[in-house]
Coordinates of C-alpha atoms in Angstrom, one line a residue:
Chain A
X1141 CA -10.2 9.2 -20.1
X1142 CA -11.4 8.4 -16.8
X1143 CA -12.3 10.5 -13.8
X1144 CA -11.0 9.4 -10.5
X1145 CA -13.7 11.6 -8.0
X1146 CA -10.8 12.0 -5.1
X1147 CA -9.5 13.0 -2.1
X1148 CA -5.8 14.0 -1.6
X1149 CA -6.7 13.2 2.2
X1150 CA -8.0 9.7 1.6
X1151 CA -5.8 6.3 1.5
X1152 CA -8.6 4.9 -0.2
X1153 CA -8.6 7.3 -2.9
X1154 CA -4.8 6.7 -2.9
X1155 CA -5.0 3.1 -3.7
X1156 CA -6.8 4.0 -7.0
X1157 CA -4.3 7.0 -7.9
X1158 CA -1.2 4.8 -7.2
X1159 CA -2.7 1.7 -9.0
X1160 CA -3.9 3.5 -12.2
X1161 CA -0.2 5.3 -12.6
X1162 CA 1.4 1.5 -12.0
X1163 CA -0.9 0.3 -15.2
X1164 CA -0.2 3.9 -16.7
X1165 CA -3.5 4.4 -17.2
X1166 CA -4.5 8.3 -17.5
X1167 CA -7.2 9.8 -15.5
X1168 CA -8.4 13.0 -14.2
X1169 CA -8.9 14.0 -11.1
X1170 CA -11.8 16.1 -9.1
X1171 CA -11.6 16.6 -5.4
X1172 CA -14.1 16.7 -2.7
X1173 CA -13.6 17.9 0.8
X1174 CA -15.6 15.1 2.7
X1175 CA -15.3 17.3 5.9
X1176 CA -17.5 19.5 4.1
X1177 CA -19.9 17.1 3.1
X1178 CA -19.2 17.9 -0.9
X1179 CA -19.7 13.8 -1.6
X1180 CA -23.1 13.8 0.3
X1181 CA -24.8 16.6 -2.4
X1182 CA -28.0 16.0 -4.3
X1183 CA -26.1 15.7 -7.3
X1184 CA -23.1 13.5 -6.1
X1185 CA -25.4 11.0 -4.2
X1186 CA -27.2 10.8 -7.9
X1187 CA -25.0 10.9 -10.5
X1188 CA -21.7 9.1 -9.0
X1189 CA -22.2 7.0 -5.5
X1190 CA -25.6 6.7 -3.6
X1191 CA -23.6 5.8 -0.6
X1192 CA -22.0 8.9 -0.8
X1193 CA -18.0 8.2 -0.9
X1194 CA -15.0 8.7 -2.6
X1195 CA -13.0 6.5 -4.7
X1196 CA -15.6 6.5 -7.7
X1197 CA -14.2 5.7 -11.1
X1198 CA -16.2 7.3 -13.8
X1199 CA -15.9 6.0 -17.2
X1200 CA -16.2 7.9 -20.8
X1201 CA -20.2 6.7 -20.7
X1202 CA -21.1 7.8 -17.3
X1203 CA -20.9 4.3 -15.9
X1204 CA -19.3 4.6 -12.0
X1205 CA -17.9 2.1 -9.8
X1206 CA -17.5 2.8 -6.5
X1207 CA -15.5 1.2 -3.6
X1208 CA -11.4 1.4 -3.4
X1209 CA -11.1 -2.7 -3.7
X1210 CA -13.4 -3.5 -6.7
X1211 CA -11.7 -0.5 -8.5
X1212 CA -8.4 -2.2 -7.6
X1213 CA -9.9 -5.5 -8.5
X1214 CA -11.7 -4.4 -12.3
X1215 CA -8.0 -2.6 -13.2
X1216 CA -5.9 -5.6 -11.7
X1217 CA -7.2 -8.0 -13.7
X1218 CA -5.5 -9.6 -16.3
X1219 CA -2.3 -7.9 -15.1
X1220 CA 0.5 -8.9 -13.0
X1221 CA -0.9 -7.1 -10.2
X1222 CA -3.8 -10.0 -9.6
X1223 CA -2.4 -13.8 -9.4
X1224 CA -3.8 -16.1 -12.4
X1225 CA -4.3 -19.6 -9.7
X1226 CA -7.4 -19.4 -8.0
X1227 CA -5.9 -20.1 -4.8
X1228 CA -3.8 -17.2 -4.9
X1229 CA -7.0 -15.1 -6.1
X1230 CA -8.5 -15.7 -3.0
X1231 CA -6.1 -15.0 -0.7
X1232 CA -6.0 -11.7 -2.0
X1233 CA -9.4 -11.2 -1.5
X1234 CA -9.1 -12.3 2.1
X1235 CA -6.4 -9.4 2.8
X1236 CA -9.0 -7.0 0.6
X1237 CA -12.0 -8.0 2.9
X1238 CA -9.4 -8.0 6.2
X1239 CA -8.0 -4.3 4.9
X1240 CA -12.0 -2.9 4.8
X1241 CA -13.2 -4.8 8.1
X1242 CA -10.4 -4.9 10.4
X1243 CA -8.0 -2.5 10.0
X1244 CA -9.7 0.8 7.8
X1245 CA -11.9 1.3 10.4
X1246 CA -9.2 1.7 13.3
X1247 CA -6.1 2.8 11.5
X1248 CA -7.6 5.1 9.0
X1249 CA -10.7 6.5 11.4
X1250 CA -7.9 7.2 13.9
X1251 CA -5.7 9.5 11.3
X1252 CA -9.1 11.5 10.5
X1253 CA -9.6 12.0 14.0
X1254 CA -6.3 13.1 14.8
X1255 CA -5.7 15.7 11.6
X1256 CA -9.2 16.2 10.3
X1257 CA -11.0 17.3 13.0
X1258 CA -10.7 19.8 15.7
X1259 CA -8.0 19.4 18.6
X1260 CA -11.2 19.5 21.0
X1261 CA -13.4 17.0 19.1
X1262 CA -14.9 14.6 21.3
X1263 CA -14.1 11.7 19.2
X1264 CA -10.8 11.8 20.3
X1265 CA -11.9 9.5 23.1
X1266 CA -12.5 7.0 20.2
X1267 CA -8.4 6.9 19.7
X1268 CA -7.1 4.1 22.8
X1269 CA -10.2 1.6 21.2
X1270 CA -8.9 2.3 17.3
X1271 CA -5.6 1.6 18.9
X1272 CA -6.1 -1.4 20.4
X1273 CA -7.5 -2.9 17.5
X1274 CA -5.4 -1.1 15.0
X1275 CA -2.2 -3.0 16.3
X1276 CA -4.2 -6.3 16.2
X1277 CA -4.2 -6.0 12.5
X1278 CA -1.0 -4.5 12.1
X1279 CA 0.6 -7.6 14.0
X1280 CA -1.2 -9.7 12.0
X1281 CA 0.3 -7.7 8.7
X1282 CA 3.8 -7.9 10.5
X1283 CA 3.7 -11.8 11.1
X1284 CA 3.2 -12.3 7.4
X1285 CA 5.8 -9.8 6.3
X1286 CA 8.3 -11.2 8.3
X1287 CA 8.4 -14.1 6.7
X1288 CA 7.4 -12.8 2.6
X1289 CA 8.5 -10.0 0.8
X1290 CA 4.6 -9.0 0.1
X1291 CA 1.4 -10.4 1.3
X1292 CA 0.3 -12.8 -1.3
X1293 CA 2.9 -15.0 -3.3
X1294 CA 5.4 -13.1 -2.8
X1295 CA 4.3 -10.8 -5.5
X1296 CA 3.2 -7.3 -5.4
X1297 CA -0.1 -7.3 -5.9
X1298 CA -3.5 -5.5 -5.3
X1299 CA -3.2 -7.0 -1.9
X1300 CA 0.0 -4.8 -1.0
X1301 CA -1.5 -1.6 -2.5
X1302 CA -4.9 -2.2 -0.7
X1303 CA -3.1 -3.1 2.7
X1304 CA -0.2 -0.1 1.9
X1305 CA -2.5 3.1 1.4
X1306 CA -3.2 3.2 5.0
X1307 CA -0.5 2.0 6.9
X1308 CA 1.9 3.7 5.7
X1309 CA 0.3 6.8 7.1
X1310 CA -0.6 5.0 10.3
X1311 CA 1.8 7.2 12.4
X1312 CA -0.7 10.2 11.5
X1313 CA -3.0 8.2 14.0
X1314 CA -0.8 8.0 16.5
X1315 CA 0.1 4.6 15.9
X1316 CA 4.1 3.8 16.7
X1317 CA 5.5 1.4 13.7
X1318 CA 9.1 1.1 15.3
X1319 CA 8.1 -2.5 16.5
X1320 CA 7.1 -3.5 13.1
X1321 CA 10.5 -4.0 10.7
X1322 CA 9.0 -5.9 8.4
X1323 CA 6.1 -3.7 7.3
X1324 CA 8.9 -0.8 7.5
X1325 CA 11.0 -2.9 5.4
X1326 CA 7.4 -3.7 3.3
X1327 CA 7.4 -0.1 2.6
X1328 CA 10.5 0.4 1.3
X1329 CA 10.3 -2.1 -1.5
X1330 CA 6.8 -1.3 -2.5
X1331 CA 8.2 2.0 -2.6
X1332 CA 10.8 0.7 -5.4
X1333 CA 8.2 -0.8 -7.7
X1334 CA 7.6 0.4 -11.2
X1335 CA 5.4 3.2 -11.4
X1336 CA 5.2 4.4 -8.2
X1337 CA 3.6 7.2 -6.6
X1338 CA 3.6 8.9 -3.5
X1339 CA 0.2 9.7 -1.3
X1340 CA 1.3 12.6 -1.0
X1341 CA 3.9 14.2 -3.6
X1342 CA 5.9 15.9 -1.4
X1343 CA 6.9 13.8 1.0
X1344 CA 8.2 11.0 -1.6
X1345 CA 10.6 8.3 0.7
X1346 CA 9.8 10.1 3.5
X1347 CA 7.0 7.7 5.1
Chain B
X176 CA -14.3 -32.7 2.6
X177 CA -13.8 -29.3 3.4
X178 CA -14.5 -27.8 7.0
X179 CA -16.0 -25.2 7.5
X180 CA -15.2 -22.8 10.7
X181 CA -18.7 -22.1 12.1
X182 CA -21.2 -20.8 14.0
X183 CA -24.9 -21.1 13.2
X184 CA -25.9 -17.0 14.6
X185 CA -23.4 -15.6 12.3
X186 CA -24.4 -14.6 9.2
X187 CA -21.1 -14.6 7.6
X188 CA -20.8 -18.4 8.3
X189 CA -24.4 -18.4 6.3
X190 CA -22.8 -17.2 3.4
X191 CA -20.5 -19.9 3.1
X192 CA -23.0 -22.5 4.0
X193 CA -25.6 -21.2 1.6
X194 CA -23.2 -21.7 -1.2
X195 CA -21.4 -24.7 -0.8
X196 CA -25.2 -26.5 -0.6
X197 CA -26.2 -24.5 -3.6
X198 CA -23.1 -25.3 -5.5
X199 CA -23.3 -29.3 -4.3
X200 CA -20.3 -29.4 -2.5
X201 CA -20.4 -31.4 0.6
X202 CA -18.7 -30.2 3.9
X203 CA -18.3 -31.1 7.4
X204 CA -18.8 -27.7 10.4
X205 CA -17.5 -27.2 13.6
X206 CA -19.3 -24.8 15.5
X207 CA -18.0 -22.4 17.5
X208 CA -19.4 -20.1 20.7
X209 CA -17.9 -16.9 19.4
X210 CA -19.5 -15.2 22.7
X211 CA -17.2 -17.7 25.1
X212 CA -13.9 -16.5 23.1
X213 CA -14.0 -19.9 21.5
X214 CA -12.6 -18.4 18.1
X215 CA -9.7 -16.5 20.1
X216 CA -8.2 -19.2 21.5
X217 CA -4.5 -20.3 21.5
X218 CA -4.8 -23.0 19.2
X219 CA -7.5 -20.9 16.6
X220 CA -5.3 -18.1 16.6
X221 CA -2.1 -20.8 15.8
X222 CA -3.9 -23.3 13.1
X223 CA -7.1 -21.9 11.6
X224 CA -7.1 -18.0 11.5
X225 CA -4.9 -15.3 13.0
X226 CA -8.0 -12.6 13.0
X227 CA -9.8 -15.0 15.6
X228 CA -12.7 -14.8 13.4
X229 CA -15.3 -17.2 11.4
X230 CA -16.0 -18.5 9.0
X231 CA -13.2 -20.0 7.7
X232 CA -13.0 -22.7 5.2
X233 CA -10.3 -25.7 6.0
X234 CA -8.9 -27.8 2.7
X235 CA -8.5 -31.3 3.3
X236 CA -4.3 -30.5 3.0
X237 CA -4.8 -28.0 6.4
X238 CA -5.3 -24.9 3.9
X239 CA -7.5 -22.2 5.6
X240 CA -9.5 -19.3 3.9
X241 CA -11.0 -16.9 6.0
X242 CA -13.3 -14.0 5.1
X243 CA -16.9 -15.1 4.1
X244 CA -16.5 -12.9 0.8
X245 CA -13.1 -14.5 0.0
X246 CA -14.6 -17.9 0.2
X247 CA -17.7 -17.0 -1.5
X248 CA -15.0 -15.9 -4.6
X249 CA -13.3 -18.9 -4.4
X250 CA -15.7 -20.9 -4.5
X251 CA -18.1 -18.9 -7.0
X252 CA -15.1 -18.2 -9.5
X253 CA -16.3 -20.1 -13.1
X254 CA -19.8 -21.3 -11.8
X255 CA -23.1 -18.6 -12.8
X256 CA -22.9 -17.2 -9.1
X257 CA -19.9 -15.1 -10.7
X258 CA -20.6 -13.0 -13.6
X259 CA -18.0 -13.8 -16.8
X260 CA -17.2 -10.3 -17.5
X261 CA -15.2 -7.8 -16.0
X262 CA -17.9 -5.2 -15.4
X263 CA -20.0 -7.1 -13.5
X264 CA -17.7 -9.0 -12.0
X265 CA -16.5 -5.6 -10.6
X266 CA -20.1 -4.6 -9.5
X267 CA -20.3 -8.0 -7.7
X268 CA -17.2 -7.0 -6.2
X269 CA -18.5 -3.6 -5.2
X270 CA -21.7 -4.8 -3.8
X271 CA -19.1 -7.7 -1.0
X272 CA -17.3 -4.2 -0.3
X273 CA -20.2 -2.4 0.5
X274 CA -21.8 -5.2 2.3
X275 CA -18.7 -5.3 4.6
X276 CA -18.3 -1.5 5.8
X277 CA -21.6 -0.2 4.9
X278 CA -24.1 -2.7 5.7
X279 CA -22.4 -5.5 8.8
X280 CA -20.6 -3.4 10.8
X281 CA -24.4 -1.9 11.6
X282 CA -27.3 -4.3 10.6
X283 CA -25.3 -7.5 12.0
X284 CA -24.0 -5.6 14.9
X285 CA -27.5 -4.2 16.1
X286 CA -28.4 -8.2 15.8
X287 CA -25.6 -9.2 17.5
X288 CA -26.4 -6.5 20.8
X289 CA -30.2 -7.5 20.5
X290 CA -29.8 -11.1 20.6
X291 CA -26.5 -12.4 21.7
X292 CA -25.8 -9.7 24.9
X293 CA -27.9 -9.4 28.0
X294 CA -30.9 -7.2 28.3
X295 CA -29.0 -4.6 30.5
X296 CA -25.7 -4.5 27.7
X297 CA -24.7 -0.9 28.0
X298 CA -23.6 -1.7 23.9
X299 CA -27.9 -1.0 23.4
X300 CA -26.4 2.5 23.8
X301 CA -25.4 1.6 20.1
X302 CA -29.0 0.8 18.5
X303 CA -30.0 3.9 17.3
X304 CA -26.5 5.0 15.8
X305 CA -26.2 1.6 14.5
X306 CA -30.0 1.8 13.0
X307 CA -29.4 5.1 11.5
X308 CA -26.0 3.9 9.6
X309 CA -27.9 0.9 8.8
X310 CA -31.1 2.1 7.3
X311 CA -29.4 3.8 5.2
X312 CA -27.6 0.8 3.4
X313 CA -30.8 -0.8 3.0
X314 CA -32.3 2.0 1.2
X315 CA -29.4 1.4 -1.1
X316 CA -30.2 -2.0 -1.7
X317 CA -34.3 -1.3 -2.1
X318 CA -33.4 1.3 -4.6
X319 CA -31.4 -1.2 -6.5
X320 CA -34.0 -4.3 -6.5
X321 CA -36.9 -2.1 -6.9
X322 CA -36.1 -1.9 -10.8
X323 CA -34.3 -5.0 -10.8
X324 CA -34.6 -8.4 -9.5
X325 CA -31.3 -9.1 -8.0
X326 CA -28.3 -7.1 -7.3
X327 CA -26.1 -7.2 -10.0
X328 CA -27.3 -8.0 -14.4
X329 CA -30.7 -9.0 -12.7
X330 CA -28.7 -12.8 -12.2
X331 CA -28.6 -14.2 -9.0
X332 CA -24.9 -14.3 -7.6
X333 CA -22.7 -14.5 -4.6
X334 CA -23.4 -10.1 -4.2
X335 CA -27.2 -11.5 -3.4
X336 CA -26.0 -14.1 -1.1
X337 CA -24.0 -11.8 0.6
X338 CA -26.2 -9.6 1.4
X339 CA -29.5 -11.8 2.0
X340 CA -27.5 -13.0 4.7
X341 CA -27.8 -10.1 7.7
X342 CA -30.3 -8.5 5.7
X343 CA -33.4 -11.3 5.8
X344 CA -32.5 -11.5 9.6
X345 CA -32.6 -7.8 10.1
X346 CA -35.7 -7.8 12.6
X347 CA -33.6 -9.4 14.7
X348 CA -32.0 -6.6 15.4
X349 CA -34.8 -4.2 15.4
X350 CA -35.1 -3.2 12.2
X351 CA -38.5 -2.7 10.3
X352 CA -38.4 -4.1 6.7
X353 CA -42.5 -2.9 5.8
X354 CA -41.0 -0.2 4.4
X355 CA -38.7 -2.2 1.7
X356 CA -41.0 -3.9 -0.6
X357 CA -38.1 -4.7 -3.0
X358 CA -36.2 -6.1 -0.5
X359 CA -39.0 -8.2 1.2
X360 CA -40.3 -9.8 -3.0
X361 CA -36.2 -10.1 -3.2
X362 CA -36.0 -12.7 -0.1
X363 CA -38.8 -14.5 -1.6
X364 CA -36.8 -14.6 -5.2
X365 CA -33.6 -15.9 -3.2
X366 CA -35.7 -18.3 -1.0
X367 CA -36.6 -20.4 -4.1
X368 CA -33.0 -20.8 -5.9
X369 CA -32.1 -24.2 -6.5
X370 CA -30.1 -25.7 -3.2
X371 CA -31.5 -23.1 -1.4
X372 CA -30.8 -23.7 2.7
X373 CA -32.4 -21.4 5.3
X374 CA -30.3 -19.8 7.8
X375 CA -31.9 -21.5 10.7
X376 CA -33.6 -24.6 9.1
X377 CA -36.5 -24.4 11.9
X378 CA -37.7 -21.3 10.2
X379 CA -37.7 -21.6 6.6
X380 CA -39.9 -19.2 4.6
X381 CA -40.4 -17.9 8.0
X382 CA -38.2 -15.2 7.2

């Protein structure tokens, strides 16, 4: 069976969790507090991720991969989750490199900041910058949606759970998603599809 | 003939150069002043890519692909840049991840401040933050290539060229390679694959 190394806190940790139940594919789980440093140990930084992160997939002979969107990638393929046409391929890899370069850093860096650290942390002054450039890529999520049902093909793909596992937590860093229907209406019917679960399991539908 | 979306400082337009020439496949660039807001205009935003970013690759039928690691897939898929097995396709994958929020977001930033702002920027405020993130995403990569000679099944593939791109221009924005011996014998390995084009042709095997 394989072990998911986790976070409960972390969207990127989510993507794995909620794409391994879609493919009902067993795993176990062991947390880490990253606010207490437990992925930058001696042993983690040697035996599972040198670069000292969470989602690492660790596999009955040791072997780890790390990073949320190649373990979304290595599971996806061959499934229904990744598009057979090459074209297709690729613009799900342009929405996986968009999700870790311009809109992780501001929409998920702003919900640490906001219920990870302290009330007093001076990082809050970070929050009107992740903003600004949070809504860029949330617009740019929104002009897509409004016209498709998901983000590639209209299919549900890797490219919705990638892009999902943050923004549907978005309001916990501060973000306002009333002006976006479409990516509330986005979450609604990713909500619906086979398999899923929650981020967090008690607050199922109530995103 | 494709286009590609260009700008010669940027090492993510490299990418795509580098492997269209070492795949054979002609193409035609525009270049664009990214420091004049030429990539954020109107008609960009409209026709070639929402994100206001390059590269971008334009089809002949007015497709666009954006993200250098997207096209670098695309374009890779079924030639020996892209491993045939799931495994190491999935390292590949995990080494374009890493090279997007791990290693650009401080090596090309800090050359990016150092060589495209003016002396008096108040963004060098950034250098040594940027530096420290950085170094430490090159020690991941000289840990890697000092027991093996390229990134991923010891096979040149598009996780080198992604990374050989910000990282052989480093000192450009102030970091100090002596240290990296793999890395430094790894530019050398790269420098002589077949097709091989230099960044900034004036300064090949200058690197």
């Amino acid at each position: 069976m394989f072990i998911l190394h986790d976070n409960t806190e972390s969207g990127n940790a989510y993507k794995a969790r909620l794409l391994l139940s879609q493919l009902g594919l067993p795993f176990k789980t062991i947390q880490y507090d990253v606010t207490k440093g437990e992925t930058r140990t001696a042993e983690y930084l040697s035996n599972i991720n040198e670069n000292g992160r969470i989602p690492v997939v660790q596999f009955e002979d040791g072997r780890c991969l790390a990073e949320s969107n190649a373990i979304l990638y290595y599971f996806a393929v061959g499934t229904d989750l990744f598009p057979e046409d090459k074209w297709h391929q690729a613009e799900v890899m342009k929405w996986l490199f968009f999700e870790q370069y311009s809109h992780e850093p501001f929409v998920a860096v702003a919900k640490y900041i906001l219920t990870m650290l302290p009330e007093d942390s001076p990082r809050r002054a970070e929050i009107p910058s992740l903003h600004e450039k949070g809504y860029i890529a949330l617009q740019i999520m929104e002009n897509r949606l409004a016209a498709h049902d998901y983000l590639v093909e209209d299919r549900y793909s890797i490219a919705d759970i990638a892009l999902f596992a943050y923004t549907h937590k978005a309001a916990m860093g501060g973000f306002d998603l009333s002006t976006f229907p479409a990516i509330l209406a986005w979450f609604r019917r990713i909500e619906q599809t086979p398999g899923f679960v929650a981020m967090y399991p008690e607050d199922w539908r109530k995103s």
